[in-house]
Amino acid sequence: MTRLMAALTLLIFAAACDEVTTTSAPSGPPLQVQNVQDELRTGNQTARAFSAVVARVEPVAEQECRRRTSNVNCDFRILVDDRPNQPPNAFQTLDDNNRPIIVFTLALLNEARNADEIAFVLGHEAAHHVEGHIARQKQNAAAGAVIFAGLATLTGGDQGAVESAQRIGAQVGARSYSKDFELEADALGTIITSRAGFDPIAGAQFFNRIPDPGDRFLGTHPPNAQRIETVRRTAAGL
């Protein structure tokens, strides 16, 4: 971990980077693990792979963003979360100026076995921004809050009950289409990864080593097998 952080510190500022954030994997039984060659066995190897991935994937992600959107900030900033004890994670967010940020934790980078896996995660997170998932999730949350509050009012709920219903409705609304968002990001992430010169199918093997969320009601992530199939189907059409 220390060697990886030191190497990343030297390399990240030598390359044009953007931010990345990833969520912890949901619990559940893992899929059958496939034999994926571990090409990244040292911190230096991982740091160099990450730097090379960012240099190749970020311009492609920006190009796809500008081609598919209008009036959207496509200047990705990719960061590494170097706080200790953070779980394997990557996520996309926005700064105060609506610049897209993608964040990787060191633990996630340490678990990657090759550059294709890092590239696929980066393409996936960039796709969330291109697809406008943050704004769409906020809209779903707002709609859920209004609907649940309205139901509480119609059934004679007091102010406290209405406010509680709003909170619950916002949570339900935000989760309602989250699985669809993940599959959309997997599909577009496959395109971005491939156009950057990496193998998205090899990159998606990362799913075989994380817990499978299954198909839980209001879960945030679809089953791993469904995600891998989305990648394979999209790649076959390229």
mmCIF file of C-alpha atoms in Angstrom:
data_model
loop_
_atom_site.group_PDB
_atom_site.id
_atom_site.type_symbol
_atom_site.label_atom_id
_atom_site.label_comp_id
_atom_site.label_asym_id
_atom_site.label_seq_id
_atom_site.Cartn_x
_atom_site.Cartn_y
_atom_site.Cartn_z
ATOM 1 C CA MET A 1 0.000 0.000 0.000
ATOM 2 C CA THR A 2 2.777 2.428 0.943
ATOM 3 C CA ARG A 3 4.729 1.662 -2.234
ATOM 4 C CA LEU A 4 1.621 2.131 -4.356
ATOM 5 C CA MET A 5 0.828 5.473 -2.736
ATOM 6 C CA ALA A 6 4.371 6.710 -3.238
ATOM 7 C CA ALA A 7 4.359 5.650 -6.875
ATOM 8 C CA LEU A 8 0.956 7.196 -7.502
ATOM 9 C CA THR A 9 2.067 10.458 -5.924
ATOM 10 C CA LEU A 10 4.894 10.689 -8.446
ATOM 11 C CA LEU A 11 2.880 9.574 -11.466
ATOM 12 C CA ILE A 12 -0.526 11.187 -10.988
ATOM 13 C CA PHE A 13 0.824 14.706 -11.231
ATOM 14 C CA ALA A 14 2.818 13.806 -14.317
ATOM 15 C CA ALA A 15 -0.371 12.940 -16.213
ATOM 16 C CA ALA A 16 -3.561 14.904 -16.865
ATOM 17 C CA CYS A 17 -6.002 13.432 -14.358
ATOM 18 C CA ASP A 18 -9.626 13.638 -13.147
ATOM 19 C CA GLU A 19 -11.416 12.425 -10.000
ATOM 20 C CA VAL A 20 -13.043 9.058 -9.407
ATOM 21 C CA THR A 21 -15.182 7.572 -6.602
ATOM 22 C CA THR A 22 -16.469 3.990 -6.255
ATOM 23 C CA THR A 23 -19.049 2.439 -3.921
ATOM 24 C CA SER A 24 -18.407 -0.619 -1.819
ATOM 25 C CA ALA A 25 -19.627 -3.881 -3.303
ATOM 26 C CA PRO A 26 -22.936 -5.184 -1.914
ATOM 27 C CA SER A 27 -22.918 -8.448 0.002
ATOM 28 C CA GLY A 28 -23.907 -11.788 -1.480
ATOM 29 C CA PRO A 29 -22.422 -14.982 -2.882
ATOM 30 C CA PRO A 30 -19.700 -14.384 -5.486
ATOM 31 C CA LEU A 31 -19.864 -15.650 -9.032
ATOM 32 C CA GLN A 32 -17.516 -18.397 -10.116
ATOM 33 C CA VAL A 33 -14.079 -16.830 -10.341
ATOM 34 C CA GLN A 34 -12.432 -17.055 -13.727
ATOM 35 C CA ASN A 35 -8.697 -17.358 -14.213
ATOM 36 C CA VAL A 36 -7.502 -13.780 -14.653
ATOM 37 C CA GLN A 37 -3.767 -13.260 -14.924
ATOM 38 C CA ASP A 38 -2.413 -10.937 -12.261
ATOM 39 C CA GLU A 39 -0.224 -8.535 -14.200
ATOM 40 C CA LEU A 40 -0.044 -5.929 -11.427
ATOM 41 C CA ARG A 41 1.992 -7.441 -8.611
ATOM 42 C CA THR A 42 3.783 -4.380 -7.248
ATOM 43 C CA GLY A 43 2.812 -0.848 -6.320
ATOM 44 C CA ASN A 44 4.955 0.555 -9.128
ATOM 45 C CA GLN A 45 3.276 -1.660 -11.710
ATOM 46 C CA THR A 46 -0.183 -0.608 -10.525
ATOM 47 C CA ALA A 47 0.727 3.067 -10.432
ATOM 48 C CA ARG A 48 2.140 2.988 -13.944
ATOM 49 C CA ALA A 49 -0.869 1.086 -15.227
ATOM 50 C CA PHE A 50 -3.230 3.601 -13.619
ATOM 51 C CA SER A 51 -1.333 6.532 -15.120
ATOM 52 C CA ALA A 52 -1.381 4.925 -18.578
ATOM 53 C CA VAL A 53 -5.090 4.123 -18.293
ATOM 54 C CA VAL A 54 -5.996 7.678 -17.322
ATOM 55 C CA ALA A 55 -3.928 9.105 -20.169
ATOM 56 C CA ARG A 56 -5.753 6.932 -22.723
ATOM 57 C CA VAL A 57 -9.287 6.653 -21.326
ATOM 58 C CA GLU A 58 -9.910 10.228 -20.166
ATOM 59 C CA PRO A 59 -9.645 11.806 -23.652
ATOM 60 C CA VAL A 60 -12.010 9.178 -25.065
ATOM 61 C CA ALA A 61 -14.482 9.709 -22.222
ATOM 62 C CA GLU A 62 -14.347 13.467 -22.807
ATOM 63 C CA GLN A 63 -14.906 12.961 -26.535
ATOM 64 C CA GLU A 64 -17.922 10.709 -25.922
ATOM 65 C CA CYS A 65 -19.276 13.200 -23.398
ATOM 66 C CA ARG A 66 -19.063 16.097 -25.837
ATOM 67 C CA ARG A 67 -20.558 14.015 -28.641
ATOM 68 C CA ARG A 68 -23.522 12.769 -26.616
ATOM 69 C CA THR A 69 -24.379 15.828 -24.507
ATOM 70 C CA SER A 70 -24.779 19.583 -24.768
ATOM 71 C CA ASN A 71 -24.025 22.278 -22.204
ATOM 72 C CA VAL A 72 -22.350 19.687 -19.963
ATOM 73 C CA ASN A 73 -18.914 20.007 -18.387
ATOM 74 C CA CYS A 74 -16.896 17.145 -19.892
ATOM 75 C CA ASP A 75 -13.532 18.033 -18.330
ATOM 76 C CA PHE A 76 -13.087 14.966 -16.115
ATOM 77 C CA ARG A 77 -10.887 15.170 -13.059
ATOM 78 C CA ILE A 78 -9.589 11.807 -11.837
ATOM 79 C CA LEU A 79 -8.374 11.395 -8.269
ATOM 80 C CA VAL A 80 -7.088 8.750 -5.890
ATOM 81 C CA ASP A 81 -8.487 8.640 -2.349
ATOM 82 C CA ASP A 82 -5.386 7.973 -0.247
ATOM 83 C CA ARG A 83 -7.122 7.890 3.132
ATOM 84 C CA PRO A 84 -6.198 4.778 5.121
ATOM 85 C CA ASN A 85 -8.642 1.905 5.633
ATOM 86 C CA GLN A 86 -10.973 2.906 2.798
ATOM 87 C CA PRO A 87 -12.697 -0.106 1.155
ATOM 88 C CA PRO A 88 -12.292 -0.985 -2.529
ATOM 89 C CA ASN A 89 -14.421 1.654 -4.190
ATOM 90 C CA ALA A 90 -14.822 4.021 -7.139
ATOM 91 C CA PHE A 91 -17.476 6.664 -7.775
ATOM 92 C CA GLN A 92 -18.383 9.668 -9.875
ATOM 93 C CA THR A 93 -19.491 12.978 -8.436
ATOM 94 C CA LEU A 94 -19.518 16.700 -9.272
ATOM 95 C CA ASP A 95 -17.621 19.586 -7.716
ATOM 96 C CA ASP A 96 -19.156 22.971 -6.918
ATOM 97 C CA ASN A 97 -18.677 24.045 -10.537
ATOM 98 C CA ASN A 98 -20.320 20.864 -11.892
ATOM 99 C CA ARG A 99 -16.980 19.523 -13.077
ATOM 100 C CA PRO A 100 -17.146 15.700 -13.165
ATOM 101 C CA ILE A 101 -14.941 14.003 -10.590
ATOM 102 C CA ILE A 102 -13.995 10.313 -10.612
ATOM 103 C CA VAL A 103 -12.371 8.817 -7.512
ATOM 104 C CA PHE A 104 -10.528 5.521 -6.965
ATOM 105 C CA THR A 105 -9.524 4.240 -3.558
ATOM 106 C CA LEU A 106 -6.104 2.667 -3.142
ATOM 107 C CA ALA A 107 -7.747 -0.582 -2.090
ATOM 108 C CA LEU A 108 -9.589 -0.851 -5.405
ATOM 109 C CA LEU A 109 -6.418 -0.209 -7.383
ATOM 110 C CA ASN A 110 -4.600 -2.821 -5.327
ATOM 111 C CA GLU A 111 -7.303 -5.373 -6.184
ATOM 112 C CA ALA A 112 -7.096 -4.729 -9.935
ATOM 113 C CA ARG A 113 -5.211 -7.476 -11.758
ATOM 114 C CA ASN A 114 -4.555 -5.693 -15.033
ATOM 115 C CA ALA A 115 -4.913 -2.388 -16.849
ATOM 116 C CA ASP A 116 -8.109 -3.558 -18.566
ATOM 117 C CA GLU A 117 -9.900 -3.755 -15.203
ATOM 118 C CA ILE A 118 -8.784 -0.261 -14.218
ATOM 119 C CA ALA A 119 -9.823 1.047 -17.641
ATOM 120 C CA PHE A 120 -13.270 -0.535 -17.411
ATOM 121 C CA VAL A 121 -13.918 0.964 -13.966
ATOM 122 C CA LEU A 122 -12.860 4.380 -15.241
ATOM 123 C CA GLY A 123 -15.010 4.053 -18.360
ATOM 124 C CA HIS A 124 -17.980 2.942 -16.263
ATOM 125 C CA GLU A 125 -17.705 5.887 -13.873
ATOM 126 C CA ALA A 126 -17.259 8.357 -16.726
ATOM 127 C CA ALA A 127 -20.375 6.895 -18.342
ATOM 128 C CA HIS A 128 -22.420 7.769 -15.253
ATOM 129 C CA HIS A 129 -21.648 11.427 -15.935
ATOM 130 C CA VAL A 130 -22.288 11.217 -19.670
ATOM 131 C CA GLU A 131 -25.664 9.597 -19.012
ATOM 132 C CA GLY A 132 -26.577 12.303 -16.489
ATOM 133 C CA HIS A 133 -27.266 9.833 -13.712
ATOM 134 C CA ILE A 134 -26.709 12.220 -10.798
ATOM 135 C CA ALA A 135 -29.324 14.662 -12.087
ATOM 136 C CA ARG A 136 -31.727 11.845 -12.961
ATOM 137 C CA GLN A 137 -31.334 10.310 -9.523
ATOM 138 C CA LYS A 138 -32.131 13.674 -7.907
ATOM 139 C CA GLN A 139 -35.244 13.981 -10.067
ATOM 140 C CA ASN A 140 -36.373 10.499 -9.056
ATOM 141 C CA ALA A 141 -35.768 11.299 -5.398
ATOM 142 C CA ALA A 142 -37.767 14.533 -5.641
ATOM 143 C CA ALA A 143 -40.637 12.759 -7.397
ATOM 144 C CA GLY A 144 -40.665 10.012 -4.760
ATOM 145 C CA ALA A 145 -40.752 12.568 -1.959
ATOM 146 C CA VAL A 146 -43.735 14.367 -3.506
ATOM 147 C CA ILE A 147 -45.686 11.156 -4.096
ATOM 148 C CA PHE A 148 -45.135 9.728 -0.613
ATOM 149 C CA ALA A 149 -45.849 13.057 1.065
ATOM 150 C CA GLY A 150 -49.056 13.340 -0.939
ATOM 151 C CA LEU A 151 -50.145 9.872 0.152
ATOM 152 C CA ALA A 152 -49.410 10.702 3.784
ATOM 153 C CA THR A 153 -51.465 13.874 3.512
ATOM 154 C CA LEU A 154 -54.398 12.084 1.891
ATOM 155 C CA THR A 155 -54.454 9.510 4.676
ATOM 156 C CA GLY A 156 -54.604 12.214 7.348
ATOM 157 C CA GLY A 157 -50.990 12.169 8.483
ATOM 158 C CA ASP A 158 -49.728 14.996 10.683
ATOM 159 C CA GLN A 159 -46.697 17.158 9.835
ATOM 160 C CA GLY A 160 -44.290 14.637 11.296
ATOM 161 C CA ALA A 161 -45.798 11.800 9.289
ATOM 162 C CA VAL A 162 -45.657 13.848 6.087
ATOM 163 C CA GLU A 163 -42.002 14.730 6.654
ATOM 164 C CA SER A 164 -41.172 11.092 7.373
ATOM 165 C CA ALA A 165 -42.992 10.036 4.209
ATOM 166 C CA GLN A 166 -40.998 12.594 2.222
ATOM 167 C CA ARG A 167 -37.717 11.134 3.452
ATOM 168 C CA ILE A 168 -38.789 7.584 2.691
ATOM 169 C CA GLY A 169 -40.149 8.599 -0.707
ATOM 170 C CA ALA A 170 -36.875 10.301 -1.593
ATOM 171 C CA GLN A 171 -34.950 7.145 -0.704
ATOM 172 C CA VAL A 172 -37.268 4.914 -2.702
ATOM 173 C CA GLY A 173 -37.232 7.300 -5.663
ATOM 174 C CA ALA A 174 -33.443 7.505 -5.697
ATOM 175 C CA ARG A 175 -33.139 3.713 -5.722
ATOM 176 C CA SER A 176 -35.944 2.962 -8.176
ATOM 177 C CA TYR A 177 -33.835 3.110 -11.330
ATOM 178 C CA SER A 178 -30.337 2.702 -9.879
ATOM 179 C CA LYS A 179 -29.944 -0.789 -11.382
ATOM 180 C CA ASP A 180 -30.859 0.568 -14.803
ATOM 181 C CA PHE A 181 -28.297 3.332 -14.339
ATOM 182 C CA GLU A 182 -25.587 0.777 -13.546
ATOM 183 C CA LEU A 183 -26.380 -1.241 -16.665
ATOM 184 C CA GLU A 184 -26.415 1.912 -18.789
ATOM 185 C CA ALA A 185 -22.999 2.831 -17.385
ATOM 186 C CA ASP A 186 -21.739 -0.698 -18.052
ATOM 187 C CA ALA A 187 -22.828 -0.457 -21.696
ATOM 188 C CA LEU A 188 -21.393 2.991 -22.375
ATOM 189 C CA GLY A 189 -18.356 2.171 -20.243
ATOM 190 C CA THR A 190 -17.733 -0.794 -22.538
ATOM 191 C CA ILE A 191 -17.712 1.528 -25.543
ATOM 192 C CA ILE A 192 -15.369 4.020 -23.870
ATOM 193 C CA THR A 193 -13.017 1.264 -22.693
ATOM 194 C CA SER A 194 -12.862 -0.338 -26.127
ATOM 195 C CA ARG A 195 -12.309 2.929 -27.991
ATOM 196 C CA ALA A 196 -9.438 3.718 -25.621
ATOM 197 C CA GLY A 197 -7.739 0.515 -26.726
ATOM 198 C CA PHE A 198 -8.509 -1.741 -23.746
ATOM 199 C CA ASP A 199 -10.481 -4.979 -23.531
ATOM 200 C CA PRO A 200 -13.814 -4.341 -21.747
ATOM 201 C CA ILE A 201 -14.616 -8.053 -21.465
ATOM 202 C CA ALA A 202 -11.325 -8.673 -19.683
ATOM 203 C CA GLY A 203 -11.970 -5.565 -17.584
ATOM 204 C CA ALA A 204 -15.426 -6.775 -16.554
ATOM 205 C CA GLN A 205 -13.920 -9.926 -15.033
ATOM 206 C CA PHE A 206 -13.552 -7.725 -11.968
ATOM 207 C CA PHE A 207 -17.222 -8.540 -11.315
ATOM 208 C CA ASN A 208 -16.288 -12.182 -10.803
ATOM 209 C CA ARG A 209 -14.294 -11.279 -7.698
ATOM 210 C CA ILE A 210 -16.788 -9.062 -5.871
ATOM 211 C CA PRO A 211 -19.871 -10.143 -3.902
ATOM 212 C CA ASP A 212 -22.959 -10.592 -6.053
ATOM 213 C CA PRO A 213 -25.859 -8.338 -4.969
ATOM 214 C CA GLY A 214 -28.359 -10.665 -6.624
ATOM 215 C CA ASP A 215 -31.672 -9.106 -7.597
ATOM 216 C CA ARG A 216 -32.800 -7.520 -4.353
ATOM 217 C CA PHE A 217 -35.855 -5.254 -4.272
ATOM 218 C CA LEU A 218 -34.683 -1.621 -4.309
ATOM 219 C CA GLY A 219 -31.083 -2.809 -4.443
ATOM 220 C CA THR A 220 -28.655 -0.348 -5.996
ATOM 221 C CA HIS A 221 -26.743 -2.776 -8.230
ATOM 222 C CA PRO A 222 -27.938 -5.493 -10.639
ATOM 223 C CA PRO A 223 -26.654 -9.087 -10.485
ATOM 224 C CA ASN A 224 -23.040 -9.457 -11.576
ATOM 225 C CA ALA A 225 -23.963 -11.984 -14.282
ATOM 226 C CA GLN A 226 -26.360 -9.471 -15.835
ATOM 227 C CA ARG A 227 -23.647 -6.830 -15.838
ATOM 228 C CA ILE A 228 -21.105 -9.121 -17.495
ATOM 229 C CA GLU A 229 -23.678 -10.113 -20.117
ATOM 230 C CA THR A 230 -24.348 -6.414 -20.823
ATOM 231 C CA VAL A 231 -20.640 -5.883 -21.405
ATOM 232 C CA ARG A 232 -20.369 -8.911 -23.689
ATOM 233 C CA ARG A 233 -23.440 -7.937 -25.707
ATOM 234 C CA THR A 234 -22.262 -4.329 -26.112
ATOM 235 C CA ALA A 235 -18.733 -5.378 -27.066
ATOM 236 C CA ALA A 236 -20.097 -7.807 -29.661
ATOM 237 C CA GLY A 237 -21.890 -4.922 -31.352
ATOM 238 C CA LEU A 238 -18.809 -2.738 -31.691
#
